[in-house]
Amino acid sequence: VDRAAGLLESMASEDSIGSAWHFNGERRWQWLHDGQRPNGWIHFGEDGVLHTSFGAGRQGTWSRRSTGELVATFGRCHHVLELLPQGSGAP
């Protein structure tokens, strides 16, 4: 089974992920656990399914808060994601 093809079919819609996170349809993001170096990836799928490069199941969930933050849940942790303005010291 071609996992990459399956991810393309399982993309979160712009309505569900929000316009701020849409980025011309990008749904796969590098994961920088230490904030500096990529050590994996996450992919926002439809219906709140999160695909990851981590762990045996390689799957989790995601949701969008009313504040615009995303909550990505995988590996027994909830990760609150927010977009920072360019030049704010973010990697």
PDB file of N, CA and C in Angstrom:
ATOM      1  N   VAL A   1       0.852  -1.189   0.000  1.00  0.00           N
ATOM      2  CA  VAL A   1       0.000   0.000   0.000  1.00  0.00           C
ATOM      3  C   VAL A   1       0.887   1.239   0.000  1.00  0.00           C
ATOM      4  N   ASP A   2       0.579   2.177  -0.866  1.00  0.00           N
ATOM      5  CA  ASP A   2       1.319   3.425  -0.951  1.00  0.00           C
ATOM      6  C   ASP A   2       0.775   4.391   0.095  1.00  0.00           C
ATOM      7  N   ARG A   3       1.502   4.541   1.204  1.00  0.00           N
ATOM      8  CA  ARG A   3       1.033   5.376   2.301  1.00  0.00           C
ATOM      9  C   ARG A   3       0.905   6.836   1.893  1.00  0.00           C
ATOM     10  N   ALA A   4       1.821   7.341   1.068  1.00  0.00           N
ATOM     11  CA  ALA A   4       1.769   8.739   0.623  1.00  0.00           C
ATOM     12  C   ALA A   4       0.498   9.018  -0.158  1.00  0.00           C
ATOM     13  N   ALA A   5       0.094   8.084  -1.018  1.00  0.00           N
ATOM     14  CA  ALA A   5      -1.139   8.269  -1.785  1.00  0.00           C
ATOM     15  C   ALA A   5      -2.341   8.306  -0.850  1.00  0.00           C
ATOM     16  N   GLY A   6      -2.334   7.472   0.169  1.00  0.00           N
ATOM     17  CA  GLY A   6      -3.421   7.461   1.148  1.00  0.00           C
ATOM     18  C   GLY A   6      -3.519   8.772   1.902  1.00  0.00           C
ATOM     19  N   LEU A   7      -2.376   9.390   2.200  1.00  0.00           N
ATOM     20  CA  LEU A   7      -2.383  10.668   2.903  1.00  0.00           C
ATOM     21  C   LEU A   7      -2.972  11.765   2.039  1.00  0.00           C
ATOM     22  N   LEU A   8      -2.682  11.728   0.748  1.00  0.00           N
ATOM     23  CA  LEU A   8      -3.250  12.736  -0.152  1.00  0.00           C
ATOM     24  C   LEU A   8      -4.766  12.644  -0.193  1.00  0.00           C
ATOM     25  N   GLU A   9      -5.286  11.432  -0.129  1.00  0.00           N
ATOM     26  CA  GLU A   9      -6.735  11.251  -0.146  1.00  0.00           C
ATOM     27  C   GLU A   9      -7.366  11.661   1.171  1.00  0.00           C
ATOM     28  N   SER A  10      -6.592  11.749   2.238  1.00  0.00           N
ATOM     29  CA  SER A  10      -7.093  11.989   3.577  1.00  0.00           C
ATOM     30  C   SER A  10      -6.714  13.367   4.099  1.00  0.00           C
ATOM     31  N   MET A  11      -6.758  14.373   3.244  1.00  0.00           N
ATOM     32  CA  MET A  11      -6.360  15.714   3.657  1.00  0.00           C
ATOM     33  C   MET A  11      -7.500  16.459   4.337  1.00  0.00           C
ATOM     34  N   ALA A  12      -7.170  17.160   5.416  1.00  0.00           N
ATOM     35  CA  ALA A  12      -8.147  18.012   6.070  1.00  0.00           C
ATOM     36  C   ALA A  12      -8.564  19.128   5.121  1.00  0.00           C
ATOM     37  N   SER A  13      -9.825  19.476   5.145  1.00  0.00           N
ATOM     38  CA  SER A  13     -10.303  20.566   4.288  1.00  0.00           C
ATOM     39  C   SER A  13      -9.887  21.917   4.877  1.00  0.00           C
ATOM     40  N   GLU A  14      -9.879  22.939   4.056  1.00  0.00           N
ATOM     41  CA  GLU A  14      -9.565  24.281   4.542  1.00  0.00           C
ATOM     42  C   GLU A  14     -10.580  24.716   5.593  1.00  0.00           C
ATOM     43  N   ASP A  15     -11.839  24.346   5.411  1.00  0.00           N
ATOM     44  CA  ASP A  15     -12.866  24.700   6.399  1.00  0.00           C
ATOM     45  C   ASP A  15     -12.568  24.088   7.760  1.00  0.00           C
ATOM     46  N   SER A  16     -12.097  22.839   7.776  1.00  0.00           N
ATOM     47  CA  SER A  16     -11.865  22.183   9.061  1.00  0.00           C
ATOM     48  C   SER A  16     -10.567  22.636   9.725  1.00  0.00           C
ATOM     49  N   ILE A  17      -9.524  22.875   8.942  1.00  0.00           N
ATOM     50  CA  ILE A  17      -8.240  23.249   9.532  1.00  0.00           C
ATOM     51  C   ILE A  17      -8.146  24.755   9.776  1.00  0.00           C
ATOM     52  N   GLY A  18      -8.929  25.530   9.052  1.00  0.00           N
ATOM     53  CA  GLY A  18      -8.921  26.985   9.209  1.00  0.00           C
ATOM     54  C   GLY A  18      -8.010  27.646   8.194  1.00  0.00           C
ATOM     55  N   SER A  19      -8.376  28.834   7.783  1.00  0.00           N
ATOM     56  CA  SER A  19      -7.632  29.515   6.719  1.00  0.00           C
ATOM     57  C   SER A  19      -6.198  29.844   7.139  1.00  0.00           C
ATOM     58  N   ALA A  20      -5.957  30.115   8.410  1.00  0.00           N
ATOM     59  CA  ALA A  20      -4.603  30.443   8.854  1.00  0.00           C
ATOM     60  C   ALA A  20      -3.646  29.270   8.681  1.00  0.00           C
ATOM     61  N   TRP A  21      -4.153  28.053   8.801  1.00  0.00           N
ATOM     62  CA  TRP A  21      -3.326  26.850   8.686  1.00  0.00           C
ATOM     63  C   TRP A  21      -3.383  26.232   7.293  1.00  0.00           C
ATOM     64  N   HIS A  22      -4.099  26.840   6.377  1.00  0.00           N
ATOM     65  CA  HIS A  22      -4.308  26.243   5.053  1.00  0.00           C
ATOM     66  C   HIS A  22      -3.026  26.185   4.220  1.00  0.00           C
ATOM     67  N   PHE A  23      -2.274  27.253   4.135  1.00  0.00           N
ATOM     68  CA  PHE A  23      -1.001  27.314   3.414  1.00  0.00           C
ATOM     69  C   PHE A  23      -1.043  26.620   2.053  1.00  0.00           C
ATOM     70  N   ASN A  24      -1.972  27.048   1.219  1.00  0.00           N
ATOM     71  CA  ASN A  24      -2.105  26.506  -0.145  1.00  0.00           C
ATOM     72  C   ASN A  24      -2.275  24.989  -0.179  1.00  0.00           C
ATOM     73  N   GLY A  25      -2.935  24.451   0.812  1.00  0.00           N
ATOM     74  CA  GLY A  25      -3.229  23.021   0.819  1.00  0.00           C
ATOM     75  C   GLY A  25      -2.195  22.141   1.492  1.00  0.00           C
ATOM     76  N   GLU A  26      -1.153  22.729   2.057  1.00  0.00           N
ATOM     77  CA  GLU A  26      -0.153  21.916   2.762  1.00  0.00           C
ATOM     78  C   GLU A  26      -0.788  21.314   4.013  1.00  0.00           C
ATOM     79  N   ARG A  27      -0.610  20.012   4.195  1.00  0.00           N
ATOM     80  CA  ARG A  27      -1.147  19.353   5.388  1.00  0.00           C
ATOM     81  C   ARG A  27      -0.083  18.564   6.136  1.00  0.00           C
ATOM     82  N   ARG A  28       1.052  18.370   5.501  1.00  0.00           N
ATOM     83  CA  ARG A  28       2.144  17.651   6.149  1.00  0.00           C
ATOM     84  C   ARG A  28       3.167  18.676   6.632  1.00  0.00           C
ATOM     85  N   TRP A  29       3.461  18.629   7.918  1.00  0.00           N
ATOM     86  CA  TRP A  29       4.359  19.583   8.551  1.00  0.00           C
ATOM     87  C   TRP A  29       5.513  18.843   9.201  1.00  0.00           C
ATOM     88  N   GLN A  30       6.693  19.447   9.168  1.00  0.00           N
ATOM     89  CA  GLN A  30       7.823  18.886   9.902  1.00  0.00           C
ATOM     90  C   GLN A  30       7.577  19.077  11.391  1.00  0.00           C
ATOM     91  N   TRP A  31       8.008  18.102  12.180  1.00  0.00           N
ATOM     92  CA  TRP A  31       7.906  18.191  13.633  1.00  0.00           C
ATOM     93  C   TRP A  31       9.285  18.529  14.181  1.00  0.00           C
ATOM     94  N   LEU A  32       9.375  19.616  14.936  1.00  0.00           N
ATOM     95  CA  LEU A  32      10.630  20.047  15.548  1.00  0.00           C
ATOM     96  C   LEU A  32      10.451  19.972  17.057  1.00  0.00           C
ATOM     97  N   HIS A  33      10.678  18.801  17.624  1.00  0.00           N
ATOM     98  CA  HIS A  33      10.412  18.591  19.048  1.00  0.00           C
ATOM     99  C   HIS A  33      11.174  19.587  19.920  1.00  0.00           C
ATOM    100  N   ASP A  34      12.415  19.879  19.549  1.00  0.00           N
ATOM    101  CA  ASP A  34      13.215  20.815  20.335  1.00  0.00           C
ATOM    102  C   ASP A  34      13.096  22.256  19.826  1.00  0.00           C
ATOM    103  N   GLY A  35      12.246  22.454  18.815  1.00  0.00           N
ATOM    104  CA  GLY A  35      12.071  23.785  18.254  1.00  0.00           C
ATOM    105  C   GLY A  35      13.138  24.187  17.255  1.00  0.00           C
ATOM    106  N   GLN A  36      14.084  23.301  17.000  1.00  0.00           N
ATOM    107  CA  GLN A  36      15.197  23.628  16.115  1.00  0.00           C
ATOM    108  C   GLN A  36      15.363  22.651  14.961  1.00  0.00           C
ATOM    109  N   ARG A  37      15.405  21.355  15.278  1.00  0.00           N
ATOM    110  CA  ARG A  37      15.726  20.345  14.267  1.00  0.00           C
ATOM    111  C   ARG A  37      14.528  19.433  14.005  1.00  0.00           C
ATOM    112  N   PRO A  38      14.211  19.206  12.734  1.00  0.00           N
ATOM    113  CA  PRO A  38      13.130  18.270  12.407  1.00  0.00           C
ATOM    114  C   PRO A  38      13.500  16.851  12.847  1.00  0.00           C
ATOM    115  N   ASN A  39      12.558  16.187  13.506  1.00  0.00           N
ATOM    116  CA  ASN A  39      12.795  14.797  13.894  1.00  0.00           C
ATOM    117  C   ASN A  39      11.619  13.898  13.500  1.00  0.00           C
ATOM    118  N   GLY A  40      10.742  14.396  12.634  1.00  0.00           N
ATOM    119  CA  GLY A  40       9.606  13.623  12.164  1.00  0.00           C
ATOM    120  C   GLY A  40       8.632  14.535  11.443  1.00  0.00           C
ATOM    121  N   TRP A  41       7.421  14.024  11.234  1.00  0.00           N
ATOM    122  CA  TRP A  41       6.402  14.822  10.556  1.00  0.00           C
ATOM    123  C   TRP A  41       5.023  14.468  11.091  1.00  0.00           C
ATOM    124  N   ILE A  42       4.084  15.398  10.880  1.00  0.00           N
ATOM    125  CA  ILE A  42       2.670  15.166  11.161  1.00  0.00           C
ATOM    126  C   ILE A  42       1.883  15.571   9.918  1.00  0.00           C
ATOM    127  N   HIS A  43       0.744  14.940   9.733  1.00  0.00           N
ATOM    128  CA  HIS A  43      -0.108  15.216   8.570  1.00  0.00           C
ATOM    129  C   HIS A  43      -1.550  15.310   9.065  1.00  0.00           C
ATOM    130  N   PHE A  44      -2.186  16.443   8.789  1.00  0.00           N
ATOM    131  CA  PHE A  44      -3.558  16.678   9.211  1.00  0.00           C
ATOM    132  C   PHE A  44      -4.523  16.062   8.204  1.00  0.00           C
ATOM    133  N   GLY A  45      -5.170  14.979   8.605  1.00  0.00           N
ATOM    134  CA  GLY A  45      -6.124  14.288   7.751  1.00  0.00           C
ATOM    135  C   GLY A  45      -7.551  14.738   8.023  1.00  0.00           C
ATOM    136  N   GLU A  46      -8.459  14.241   7.204  1.00  0.00           N
ATOM    137  CA  GLU A  46      -9.868  14.600   7.360  1.00  0.00           C
ATOM    138  C   GLU A  46     -10.435  13.965   8.626  1.00  0.00           C
ATOM    139  N   ASP A  47     -11.536  14.530   9.092  1.00  0.00           N
ATOM    140  CA  ASP A  47     -12.254  14.032  10.264  1.00  0.00           C
ATOM    141  C   ASP A  47     -11.398  13.966  11.522  1.00  0.00           C
ATOM    142  N   GLY A  48     -10.411  14.861  11.656  1.00  0.00           N
ATOM    143  CA  GLY A  48      -9.606  14.921  12.863  1.00  0.00           C
ATOM    144  C   GLY A  48      -8.571  13.829  13.015  1.00  0.00           C
ATOM    145  N   VAL A  49      -8.286  13.104  11.932  1.00  0.00           N
ATOM    146  CA  VAL A  49      -7.268  12.055  11.999  1.00  0.00           C
ATOM    147  C   VAL A  49      -5.899  12.689  11.753  1.00  0.00           C
ATOM    148  N   LEU A  50      -4.955  12.383  12.633  1.00  0.00           N
ATOM    149  CA  LEU A  50      -3.586  12.878  12.511  1.00  0.00           C
ATOM    150  C   LEU A  50      -2.685  11.693  12.179  1.00  0.00           C
ATOM    151  N   HIS A  51      -1.956  11.802  11.084  1.00  0.00           N
ATOM    152  CA  HIS A  51      -0.978  10.783  10.711  1.00  0.00           C
ATOM    153  C   HIS A  51       0.391  11.306  11.140  1.00  0.00           C
ATOM    154  N   THR A  52       1.229  10.429  11.681  1.00  0.00           N
ATOM    155  CA  THR A  52       2.548  10.853  12.140  1.00  0.00           C
ATOM    156  C   THR A  52       3.613   9.846  11.718  1.00  0.00           C
ATOM    157  N   SER A  53       4.852  10.263  11.847  1.00  0.00           N
ATOM    158  CA  SER A  53       5.979   9.369  11.612  1.00  0.00           C
ATOM    159  C   SER A  53       6.441   8.725  12.916  1.00  0.00           C
ATOM    160  N   PHE A  54       5.698   8.920  13.996  1.00  0.00           N
ATOM    161  CA  PHE A  54       6.107   8.455  15.317  1.00  0.00           C
ATOM    162  C   PHE A  54       5.320   7.228  15.774  1.00  0.00           C
ATOM    163  N   GLY A  55       5.986   6.358  16.493  1.00  0.00           N
ATOM    164  CA  GLY A  55       5.326   5.254  17.181  1.00  0.00           C
ATOM    165  C   GLY A  55       4.830   4.151  16.274  1.00  0.00           C
ATOM    166  N   ALA A  56       4.327   3.108  16.901  1.00  0.00           N
ATOM    167  CA  ALA A  56       3.873   1.921  16.177  1.00  0.00           C
ATOM    168  C   ALA A  56       2.608   2.198  15.363  1.00  0.00           C
ATOM    169  N   GLY A  57       1.626   2.870  15.962  1.00  0.00           N
ATOM    170  CA  GLY A  57       0.366   3.123  15.272  1.00  0.00           C
ATOM    171  C   GLY A  57       0.441   4.246  14.270  1.00  0.00           C
ATOM    172  N   ARG A  58       1.353   5.175  14.510  1.00  0.00           N
ATOM    173  CA  ARG A  58       1.560   6.320  13.624  1.00  0.00           C
ATOM    174  C   ARG A  58       0.280   7.090  13.319  1.00  0.00           C
ATOM    175  N   GLN A  59      -0.593   7.140  14.294  1.00  0.00           N
ATOM    176  CA  GLN A  59      -1.834   7.864  14.088  1.00  0.00           C
ATOM    177  C   GLN A  59      -2.255   8.498  15.408  1.00  0.00           C
ATOM    178  N   GLY A  60      -2.952   9.606  15.303  1.00  0.00           N
ATOM    179  CA  GLY A  60      -3.472  10.303  16.459  1.00  0.00           C
ATOM    180  C   GLY A  60      -4.693  11.094  16.027  1.00  0.00           C
ATOM    181  N   THR A  61      -4.968  12.160  16.748  1.00  0.00           N
ATOM    182  CA  THR A  61      -6.110  13.010  16.426  1.00  0.00           C
ATOM    183  C   THR A  61      -5.669  14.471  16.459  1.00  0.00           C
ATOM    184  N   TRP A  62      -6.482  15.308  15.841  1.00  0.00           N
ATOM    185  CA  TRP A  62      -6.255  16.744  15.919  1.00  0.00           C
ATOM    186  C   TRP A  62      -7.600  17.454  15.965  1.00  0.00           C
ATOM    187  N   SER A  63      -7.579  18.658  16.536  1.00  0.00           N
ATOM    188  CA  SER A  63      -8.778  19.502  16.555  1.00  0.00           C
ATOM    189  C   SER A  63      -8.325  20.954  16.535  1.00  0.00           C
ATOM    190  N   ARG A  64      -9.243  21.822  16.114  1.00  0.00           N
ATOM    191  CA  ARG A  64      -8.949  23.259  16.064  1.00  0.00           C
ATOM    192  C   ARG A  64      -9.740  23.940  17.151  1.00  0.00           C
ATOM    193  N   ARG A  65      -9.065  24.750  17.948  1.00  0.00           N
ATOM    194  CA  ARG A  65      -9.713  25.525  19.002  1.00  0.00           C
ATOM    195  C   ARG A  65     -10.299  26.808  18.421  1.00  0.00           C
ATOM    196  N   SER A  66     -11.210  27.398  19.153  1.00  0.00           N
ATOM    197  CA  SER A  66     -11.810  28.658  18.694  1.00  0.00           C
ATOM    198  C   SER A  66     -10.766  29.769  18.624  1.00  0.00           C
ATOM    199  N   THR A  67      -9.652  29.622  19.314  1.00  0.00           N
ATOM    200  CA  THR A  67      -8.562  30.609  19.292  1.00  0.00           C
ATOM    201  C   THR A  67      -7.714  30.499  18.037  1.00  0.00           C
ATOM    202  N   GLY A  68      -7.923  29.431  17.240  1.00  0.00           N
ATOM    203  CA  GLY A  68      -7.134  29.202  16.043  1.00  0.00           C
ATOM    204  C   GLY A  68      -5.987  28.230  16.267  1.00  0.00           C
ATOM    205  N   GLU A  69      -5.709  27.892  17.524  1.00  0.00           N
ATOM    206  CA  GLU A  69      -4.674  26.904  17.807  1.00  0.00           C
ATOM    207  C   GLU A  69      -5.165  25.525  17.374  1.00  0.00           C
ATOM    208  N   LEU A  70      -4.219  24.663  17.037  1.00  0.00           N
ATOM    209  CA  LEU A  70      -4.541  23.267  16.767  1.00  0.00           C
ATOM    210  C   LEU A  70      -4.030  22.433  17.929  1.00  0.00           C
ATOM    211  N   VAL A  71      -4.760  21.396  18.280  1.00  0.00           N
ATOM    212  CA  VAL A  71      -4.319  20.444  19.296  1.00  0.00           C
ATOM    213  C   VAL A  71      -4.073  19.123  18.581  1.00  0.00           C
ATOM    214  N   ALA A  72      -2.813  18.707  18.584  1.00  0.00           N
ATOM    215  CA  ALA A  72      -2.408  17.450  17.963  1.00  0.00           C
ATOM    216  C   ALA A  72      -2.133  16.448  19.084  1.00  0.00           C
ATOM    217  N   THR A  73      -2.843  15.337  19.065  1.00  0.00           N
ATOM    218  CA  THR A  73      -2.694  14.336  20.116  1.00  0.00           C
ATOM    219  C   THR A  73      -2.092  13.071  19.534  1.00  0.00           C
ATOM    220  N   PHE A  74      -0.920  12.717  20.050  1.00  0.00           N
ATOM    221  CA  PHE A  74      -0.255  11.467  19.671  1.00  0.00           C
ATOM    222  C   PHE A  74       0.807  11.181  20.725  1.00  0.00           C
ATOM    223  N   GLY A  75       1.192   9.935  20.836  1.00  0.00           N
ATOM    224  CA  GLY A  75       2.225   9.572  21.801  1.00  0.00           C
ATOM    225  C   GLY A  75       1.859   9.870  23.236  1.00  0.00           C
ATOM    226  N   ARG A  76       0.597   9.737  23.593  1.00  0.00           N
ATOM    227  CA  ARG A  76       0.081   9.980  24.946  1.00  0.00           C
ATOM    228  C   ARG A  76       0.193  11.435  25.391  1.00  0.00           C
ATOM    229  N   CYS A  77       0.347  12.365  24.437  1.00  0.00           N
ATOM    230  CA  CYS A  77       0.450  13.788  24.784  1.00  0.00           C
ATOM    231  C   CYS A  77      -0.461  14.619  23.886  1.00  0.00           C
ATOM    232  N   HIS A  78      -0.930  15.730  24.445  1.00  0.00           N
ATOM    233  CA  HIS A  78      -1.651  16.742  23.675  1.00  0.00           C
ATOM    234  C   HIS A  78      -0.657  17.863  23.401  1.00  0.00           C
ATOM    235  N   HIS A  79      -0.456  18.181  22.141  1.00  0.00           N
ATOM    236  CA  HIS A  79       0.468  19.234  21.742  1.00  0.00           C
ATOM    237  C   HIS A  79      -0.351  20.401  21.208  1.00  0.00           C
ATOM    238  N   VAL A  80      -0.251  21.564  21.847  1.00  0.00           N
ATOM    239  CA  VAL A  80      -0.976  22.758  21.412  1.00  0.00           C
ATOM    240  C   VAL A  80      -0.080  23.512  20.435  1.00  0.00           C
ATOM    241  N   LEU A  81      -0.582  23.677  19.218  1.00  0.00           N
ATOM    242  CA  LEU A  81       0.193  24.298  18.146  1.00  0.00           C
ATOM    243  C   LEU A  81      -0.368  25.674  17.830  1.00  0.00           C
ATOM    244  N   GLU A  82       0.509  26.631  17.692  1.00  0.00           N
ATOM    245  CA  GLU A  82       0.074  27.966  17.292  1.00  0.00           C
ATOM    246  C   GLU A  82       1.044  28.520  16.277  1.00  0.00           C
ATOM    247  N   LEU A  83       0.532  29.353  15.410  1.00  0.00           N
ATOM    248  CA  LEU A  83       1.361  30.028  14.420  1.00  0.00           C
ATOM    249  C   LEU A  83       1.866  31.323  15.013  1.00  0.00           C
ATOM    250  N   LEU A  84       3.162  31.549  14.885  1.00  0.00           N
ATOM    251  CA  LEU A  84       3.768  32.772  15.387  1.00  0.00           C
ATOM    252  C   LEU A  84       4.093  33.694  14.234  1.00  0.00           C
ATOM    253  N   PRO A  85       3.980  35.003  14.432  1.00  0.00           N
ATOM    254  CA  PRO A  85       4.323  35.933  13.355  1.00  0.00           C
ATOM    255  C   PRO A  85       5.787  35.791  12.959  1.00  0.00           C
ATOM    256  N   GLN A  86       6.063  36.002  11.690  1.00  0.00           N
ATOM    257  CA  GLN A  86       7.436  35.952  11.206  1.00  0.00           C
ATOM    258  C   GLN A  86       8.265  36.975  11.957  1.00  0.00           C
ATOM    259  N   GLY A  87       9.481  36.606  12.329  1.00  0.00           N
ATOM    260  CA  GLY A  87      10.355  37.521  13.047  1.00  0.00           C
ATOM    261  C   GLY A  87      10.137  37.507  14.542  1.00  0.00           C
ATOM    262  N   SER A  88       9.331  36.572  15.055  1.00  0.00           N
ATOM    263  CA  SER A  88       9.046  36.531  16.486  1.00  0.00           C
ATOM    264  C   SER A  88      10.049  35.662  17.251  1.00  0.00           C
ATOM    265  N   GLY A  89      11.114  35.225  16.570  1.00  0.00           N
ATOM    266  CA  GLY A  89      12.080  34.362  17.204  1.00  0.00           C
ATOM    267  C   GLY A  89      11.782  32.903  16.997  1.00  0.00           C
ATOM    268  N   ALA A  90      10.743  32.611  16.253  1.00  0.00           N
ATOM    269  CA  ALA A  90      10.397  31.228  15.958  1.00  0.00           C
ATOM    270  C   ALA A  90      11.402  30.660  14.952  1.00  0.00           C
ATOM    271  N   PRO A  91      11.630  29.334  14.991  1.00  0.00           N
ATOM    272  CA  PRO A  91      12.569  28.735  14.034  1.00  0.00           C
ATOM    273  C   PRO A  91      12.133  28.907  12.606  1.00  0.00           C
TER     274      PRO A  91
END
